[in-house]
Short mmCIF file of C-alpha atoms and ligand atoms in Angstrom, two decimals:
data_model
loop_
_atom_site.label_atom_id
_atom_site.label_comp_id
_atom_site.label_asym_id
_atom_site.label_seq_id
_atom_site.Cartn_x
_atom_site.Cartn_y
_atom_site.Cartn_z
CA MET A 88 0.00 0.00 0.00
CA SER A 89 1.24 3.51 -0.70
CA LEU A 90 2.47 5.90 1.95
CA LEU A 91 2.65 9.67 1.66
CA THR A 92 4.80 11.60 4.14
CA VAL A 93 4.73 15.36 4.51
CA GLY A 94 7.10 17.15 6.87
CA SER A 95 10.39 18.92 7.34
CA VAL A 96 13.58 18.11 5.46
CA ALA A 97 16.24 20.05 7.28
CA PHE A 98 19.72 20.90 8.35
CA ASP A 99 20.31 20.13 12.02
CA ALA A 100 23.16 21.03 14.36
CA LEU A 101 23.28 18.79 17.40
CA GLU A 102 25.05 18.74 20.71
CA THR A 103 24.96 15.69 22.97
CA PRO A 104 27.15 14.79 25.96
CA PHE A 105 29.22 12.77 23.43
CA GLY A 106 29.94 15.46 20.90
CA LYS A 107 28.77 18.14 18.55
CA THR A 108 27.94 18.22 14.86
CA ASP A 109 28.01 21.05 12.34
CA LYS A 110 25.09 21.13 9.96
CA ILE A 111 23.98 17.60 9.17
CA ILE A 112 20.92 16.40 7.28
CA GLY A 113 17.82 15.97 9.41
CA GLY A 114 14.16 16.79 9.36
CA ALA A 115 11.14 14.78 10.40
CA ALA A 116 10.26 13.62 6.88
CA THR A 117 13.84 12.50 6.21
CA TYR A 118 13.79 10.14 9.19
CA ILE A 119 10.22 8.97 8.52
CA THR A 120 10.74 8.11 4.84
CA LEU A 121 14.13 6.46 5.42
CA SER A 122 12.65 4.30 8.18
CA ALA A 123 9.48 3.47 6.20
CA SER A 124 11.60 2.50 3.19
CA TYR A 125 12.42 -0.83 4.88
CA PHE A 126 8.71 -1.73 4.82
CA THR A 127 7.01 -0.17 1.82
CA ALA A 128 8.24 0.32 -1.72
CA ASP A 129 5.54 2.92 -2.47
CA ASN A 130 7.03 5.67 -0.32
CA ASN A 131 6.21 9.23 -1.38
CA LEU A 132 7.55 12.50 0.00
CA VAL A 133 6.18 16.06 0.00
CA ALA A 134 8.56 18.65 1.47
CA VAL A 135 10.44 21.82 0.62
CA VAL A 136 14.16 22.66 0.75
CA GLY A 137 16.33 25.55 -0.43
CA ASP A 138 18.94 25.37 -3.18
CA ASP A 139 21.58 24.86 -0.45
CA PHE A 140 20.32 21.29 0.09
CA PRO A 141 22.83 18.71 -1.19
CA GLU A 142 21.85 16.76 -4.28
CA GLU A 143 23.58 13.63 -2.98
CA MET A 144 21.12 13.55 -0.07
CA ILE A 145 18.19 13.62 -2.49
CA ARG A 146 19.88 10.77 -4.37
CA LEU A 147 20.28 8.85 -1.11
CA LEU A 148 16.53 9.14 -0.45
CA GLN A 149 15.88 7.95 -4.00
CA GLU A 150 18.25 5.02 -3.54
CA HIS A 151 16.08 4.08 -0.56
CA GLY A 152 13.10 4.00 -2.94
CA VAL A 153 11.68 7.35 -1.79
CA ASN A 154 9.70 9.10 -4.53
CA THR A 155 10.92 12.73 -4.43
CA GLU A 156 8.57 14.11 -7.10
CA GLY A 157 6.89 16.15 -4.34
CA LEU A 158 10.17 17.57 -2.96
CA GLU A 159 10.19 21.23 -3.96
CA ILE A 160 13.56 22.98 -4.29
CA LYS A 161 13.25 26.76 -3.88
CA GLU A 162 15.89 28.65 -5.83
CA GLY A 163 17.70 31.37 -3.89
CA GLU A 164 16.24 30.25 -0.55
CA LYS A 165 17.61 28.41 2.46
CA THR A 166 16.63 25.05 3.94
CA PHE A 167 14.91 24.87 7.35
CA PHE A 168 17.48 24.78 10.15
CA TRP A 169 17.08 23.42 13.67
CA SER A 170 19.65 23.07 16.41
CA GLY A 171 19.24 21.25 19.68
CA LYS A 172 21.22 20.43 22.79
CA TYR A 173 20.62 17.32 24.89
CA HIS A 174 20.77 17.19 28.67
CA ASN A 175 22.96 14.60 30.36
CA ASP A 176 20.14 12.04 30.64
CA MET A 177 19.68 12.24 26.80
CA ASN A 178 15.91 12.07 27.37
CA SER A 179 15.32 15.80 27.32
CA ARG A 180 16.67 18.51 25.06
CA ASP A 181 16.46 22.22 24.45
CA THR A 182 15.88 23.78 21.07
CA VAL A 183 18.78 26.20 20.66
CA GLU A 184 17.75 27.76 17.35
CA VAL A 185 15.07 27.44 14.67
CA GLN A 186 15.36 29.16 11.28
CA LEU A 187 12.15 28.44 9.40
CA ASN A 188 13.55 29.71 6.06
CA VAL A 189 11.66 27.87 3.24
CA MET A 190 9.24 26.38 5.79
CA GLU A 191 7.85 29.81 6.58
CA LYS A 192 5.84 29.89 3.35
CA PHE A 193 5.60 26.14 2.75
CA ASP A 194 2.67 25.64 0.40
CA PRO A 195 2.53 21.84 0.00
CA VAL A 196 1.69 20.70 -3.52
CA ILE A 197 0.47 17.11 -3.71
CA PRO A 198 1.44 15.60 -7.09
CA ASP A 199 -1.44 13.85 -8.90
CA SER A 200 0.44 10.56 -8.70
CA TYR A 201 0.26 10.75 -4.85
CA GLN A 202 -3.48 11.44 -4.67
CA ASP A 203 -4.59 7.84 -4.09
CA CYS A 204 -2.25 7.20 -1.12
CA GLN A 205 -3.81 4.88 1.46
CA TYR A 206 -1.55 5.86 4.37
CA LEU A 207 -0.76 9.48 5.20
CA MET A 208 1.93 10.56 7.65
CA LEU A 209 1.73 14.23 8.62
CA GLY A 210 5.22 14.69 10.05
CA ASN A 211 6.18 17.49 12.38
CA THR A 212 5.46 20.86 10.79
CA ALA A 213 3.03 23.74 11.41
CA PRO A 214 -0.46 22.35 12.21
CA ALA A 215 -2.01 24.75 9.66
CA ILE A 216 0.16 23.16 6.95
CA GLN A 217 -0.79 19.67 8.14
CA GLN A 218 -4.46 20.62 7.79
CA MET A 219 -3.84 22.16 4.36
CA VAL A 220 -2.40 18.81 3.20
CA LEU A 221 -5.54 16.99 4.35
CA GLU A 222 -7.70 19.48 2.48
CA ARG A 223 -5.64 19.02 -0.68
CA ILE A 224 -5.98 15.24 -0.75
CA THR A 225 -9.05 14.41 -2.77
CA LYS A 226 -9.70 10.91 -1.39
CA ARG A 227 -9.54 10.26 2.35
CA PRO A 228 -6.64 7.83 3.05
CA LYS A 229 -7.32 4.65 5.03
CA LEU A 230 -5.21 5.97 7.92
CA VAL A 231 -3.99 9.46 8.77
CA MET A 232 -1.28 9.77 11.41
CA LEU A 233 0.13 13.03 12.79
CA ASP A 234 3.23 13.89 14.79
CA THR A 235 3.74 17.23 16.48
CA MET A 236 5.78 18.83 19.25
CA ASN A 237 5.63 21.29 22.17
CA PHE A 238 6.91 24.12 19.90
CA TRP A 239 3.55 24.10 18.05
CA MET A 240 1.59 23.73 21.29
CA ASP A 241 3.25 26.97 22.44
CA ILE A 242 2.57 29.02 19.32
CA ALA A 243 -0.30 27.34 17.43
CA MET A 244 -2.51 25.43 19.90
CA ASP A 245 -5.79 26.42 18.17
CA ASP A 246 -4.53 25.24 14.77
CA LEU A 247 -3.34 22.01 16.36
CA LYS A 248 -6.72 21.35 18.03
CA SER A 249 -8.40 21.97 14.69
CA VAL A 250 -6.30 19.40 12.77
CA LEU A 251 -6.55 16.85 15.61
CA LYS A 252 -10.28 16.55 14.83
CA LEU A 253 -9.40 15.19 11.38
CA ILE A 254 -6.80 12.49 12.07
CA ASP A 255 -6.77 8.83 13.16
CA VAL A 256 -3.49 8.38 15.05
CA LEU A 257 -1.50 10.96 17.04
CA THR A 258 2.11 10.47 18.22
CA ILE A 259 3.54 12.75 20.89
CA ASN A 260 5.90 12.35 23.82
CA ASP A 261 4.88 12.19 27.48
CA GLU A 262 5.70 15.85 28.18
CA GLU A 263 3.63 16.94 25.18
CA ALA A 264 0.71 14.70 26.24
CA ARG A 265 0.72 16.42 29.62
CA ILE A 266 0.78 19.90 28.03
CA LEU A 267 -1.98 19.05 25.54
CA SER A 268 -4.29 17.49 28.13
CA GLY A 269 -3.35 19.57 31.18
CA ASP A 270 -3.20 16.29 33.13
CA TYR A 271 -0.20 14.55 34.74
CA SER A 272 -1.67 11.03 34.60
CA LEU A 273 -0.93 9.64 31.14
CA ARG A 274 -3.92 7.29 31.34
CA ARG A 275 -6.28 10.24 31.92
CA ALA A 276 -4.34 12.43 29.48
CA ALA A 277 -4.86 9.77 26.80
CA LYS A 278 -8.65 9.85 27.32
CA THR A 279 -8.72 13.64 27.09
CA ILE A 280 -6.58 13.68 23.93
CA MET A 281 -8.56 10.92 22.20
CA ALA A 282 -11.72 12.96 22.89
CA MET A 283 -10.10 15.75 20.82
CA GLY A 284 -10.22 13.59 17.66
CA PRO A 285 -7.65 10.79 17.18
CA LYS A 286 -9.08 7.36 18.02
CA THR A 287 -5.56 6.03 18.56
CA LEU A 288 -2.80 7.71 20.55
CA ILE A 289 0.85 6.80 20.91
CA ILE A 290 2.74 8.37 23.80
CA LYS A 291 6.53 8.06 23.37
CA LYS A 292 8.58 7.95 26.54
CA GLY A 293 12.09 7.96 25.08
CA GLU A 294 14.29 5.32 26.68
CA HIS A 295 11.23 4.19 28.67
CA GLY A 296 9.35 2.89 25.64
CA ALA A 297 5.99 3.78 24.13
CA LEU A 298 2.32 3.44 25.08
CA LEU A 299 -0.43 2.70 22.57
CA PHE A 300 -3.99 3.72 23.48
CA GLN A 301 -7.24 3.00 21.63
CA GLY A 302 -10.60 3.25 23.39
CA ASP A 303 -10.16 1.34 26.66
CA GLN A 304 -7.25 -0.73 25.32
CA VAL A 305 -3.65 -0.01 26.19
CA PHE A 306 -0.39 -1.66 25.11
CA PHE A 307 3.18 -0.96 26.16
CA CYS A 308 6.38 -1.61 24.26
CA PRO A 309 9.69 -1.03 26.05
CA ALA A 310 12.68 0.59 24.43
CA LEU A 311 15.69 -1.66 23.99
CA PRO A 312 18.24 -0.98 26.75
CA LEU A 313 21.28 -0.19 24.59
CA GLU A 314 24.86 -0.08 25.77
CA GLU A 315 25.42 3.13 23.86
CA VAL A 316 22.99 5.88 23.01
CA PHE A 317 24.77 8.40 20.89
CA ASP A 318 22.12 10.82 19.62
CA PRO A 319 18.33 10.55 20.11
CA THR A 320 17.53 13.07 17.32
CA GLY A 321 15.01 11.66 14.90
CA ALA A 322 14.18 8.66 17.10
CA GLY A 323 10.52 9.72 17.30
CA ASP A 324 10.27 10.18 13.54
CA THR A 325 12.12 6.93 12.83
CA PHE A 326 9.67 5.24 15.19
CA ALA A 327 6.72 6.79 13.32
CA GLY A 328 8.17 5.74 9.94
CA GLY A 329 8.61 2.15 11.11
CA PHE A 330 5.11 2.12 12.63
CA ILE A 331 3.22 3.46 9.63
CA GLY A 332 5.51 1.69 7.14
CA TYR A 333 4.70 -1.63 8.80
CA LEU A 334 0.94 -0.86 8.78
CA ALA A 335 1.13 0.08 5.09
CA SER A 336 3.08 -3.07 4.21
CA THR A 337 0.58 -5.34 5.98
CA ASP A 338 -2.47 -3.17 5.15
CA ASP A 339 -4.04 -4.04 8.49
CA ILE A 340 -5.02 -1.26 10.91
CA SER A 341 -6.44 -3.47 13.68
CA PHE A 342 -5.29 -2.85 17.25
CA ASP A 343 -3.46 -6.21 17.25
CA ASN A 344 -1.47 -5.25 14.19
CA MET A 345 -0.75 -1.81 15.66
CA LYS A 346 0.86 -3.65 18.61
CA ARG A 347 3.23 -5.34 16.15
CA ALA A 348 3.79 -2.02 14.36
CA ILE A 349 4.84 -0.41 17.67
CA VAL A 350 7.52 -3.09 18.05
CA TYR A 351 8.81 -2.50 14.50
CA GLY A 352 8.78 1.27 15.12
CA SER A 353 10.68 0.83 18.38
CA ALA A 354 13.23 -1.46 16.69
CA MET A 355 13.87 1.15 13.98
CA ALA A 356 14.23 3.90 16.63
CA SER A 357 16.75 1.75 18.52
CA PHE A 358 19.01 1.81 15.44
CA CYS A 359 18.59 5.56 14.98
CA VAL A 360 20.01 6.51 18.39
CA GLU A 361 23.18 4.45 17.90
CA LYS A 362 24.85 7.08 15.69
CA PHE A 363 24.57 10.80 14.98
CA GLY A 364 21.70 11.95 12.77
CA SER A 365 20.33 9.49 10.23
CA GLU A 366 23.67 7.68 9.72
CA ARG A 367 22.54 4.40 11.31
CA ILE A 368 19.22 4.09 9.46
CA VAL A 369 20.87 4.27 6.06
CA GLY A 370 21.68 0.93 4.43
CA LEU A 371 20.24 -1.39 7.10
CA THR A 372 19.52 -4.97 6.05
CA GLN A 373 16.27 -6.90 6.57
CA GLU A 374 18.30 -9.44 8.59
CA GLU A 375 19.47 -6.72 11.00
CA ILE A 376 15.88 -5.48 11.44
CA SER A 377 14.48 -8.99 12.02
CA ALA A 378 17.21 -9.76 14.57
CA ARG A 379 16.48 -6.47 16.38
CA VAL A 380 12.74 -7.21 16.47
CA GLN A 381 13.53 -10.63 17.98
CA GLU A 382 15.50 -8.86 20.74
CA PHE A 383 12.30 -7.00 21.62
CA VAL A 384 10.34 -10.25 21.68
CA GLN A 385 12.92 -11.78 24.05
CA LEU A 386 13.03 -8.65 26.20
CA ALA A 387 9.31 -8.37 26.84
CA HIS A 388 8.03 -11.96 26.61
CA PHE A 389 6.95 -13.74 29.79
CA GLN A 390 4.59 -16.48 30.88
CA ILE A 391 2.63 -16.75 34.11
P1 AMP B 18 12.62 13.99 16.80
O1 AMP B 18 13.95 13.87 17.49
O2 AMP B 18 12.07 12.69 16.31
O3 AMP B 18 11.64 14.77 17.60
O4 AMP B 18 12.84 14.84 15.47
C1 AMP B 18 13.92 15.69 15.27
C2 AMP B 18 13.80 16.33 13.89
O5 AMP B 18 12.69 17.23 13.87
C3 AMP B 18 15.03 17.13 13.54
O6 AMP B 18 15.72 16.51 12.47
C4 AMP B 18 14.52 18.52 13.16
O7 AMP B 18 15.02 18.98 11.93
C5 AMP B 18 13.02 18.38 13.11
N1 AMP B 18 12.35 19.53 13.74
C6 AMP B 18 12.67 20.12 14.91
N2 AMP B 18 11.86 21.17 15.15
C7 AMP B 18 10.97 21.23 14.12
C8 AMP B 18 9.87 22.09 13.76
N3 AMP B 18 9.50 23.10 14.56
N4 AMP B 18 9.20 21.84 12.61
C9 AMP B 18 9.57 20.82 11.83
N5 AMP B 18 10.59 19.98 12.09
C10 AMP B 18 11.29 20.18 13.21
#
């Protein structure tokens, strides 16, 4: 089944307790499409970059089977830039700088060839743009999933609440769930957020795993305890790409299959954090992914 991802393609500058990078390639849609590429061959991207964005990176996405027909390159303009600094626990970070650049006037054009996508991933970008994408898709996809962050809750809460009414699955982290619901208890927060629109909610808890909520059902998938966590940037997006990529490849949106998808998403995220940026999720093999998924099965399986 075909997947359409809309979101940021960016330059990032990162600082973790283990080191610092100059500008490297990042962006929510970069991580999502790379991660999803291991599951679905029909993997379509809508995003915008400036003419400073390296051609070899576009080629790398294409080599991963990503259709870049919807990647707009704006002549004379600069690519979105984000820089972040991680605290010592690597679970929390501060945004040091955001330069919206081309994202400021992002006017997403959905190529005709993408119009019949069955799975839609609205990656992190302004909620008004996410809603615009939904309005520009002529046929409602089978599943619409949205990722957002506290930045948009601070400056565009009304727009966010408006688009939440239109989606099926929301992914946010625990801190964002608490801000959005105004409740500390994640169980109660989940109820409040699902009443805002999405029937399914995923709350990511970094190294403490992820919770999947739907109606009264709840499922938990741990994160793999790794010996080395180098850089958590993009882990949430890589998780989302693995999750929706798996759903698209199996074309099954039941709660039981979403449980499996959460494990695949978590396995992909566990690769992402092992190196800086997207380095570790480029050129993975199916054998590596299957072995990693089995580690999750071993980690969480028990009998009583
Ligand atoms: P994650 O670590 O999964 O939350 O995603 C990190 C990625 O999100 C980075 O590569 C950034 O380029 C991108 N990002 C950060 N802030 C924003 C924003 N306000 N809008 C769109 N993308 C962003």
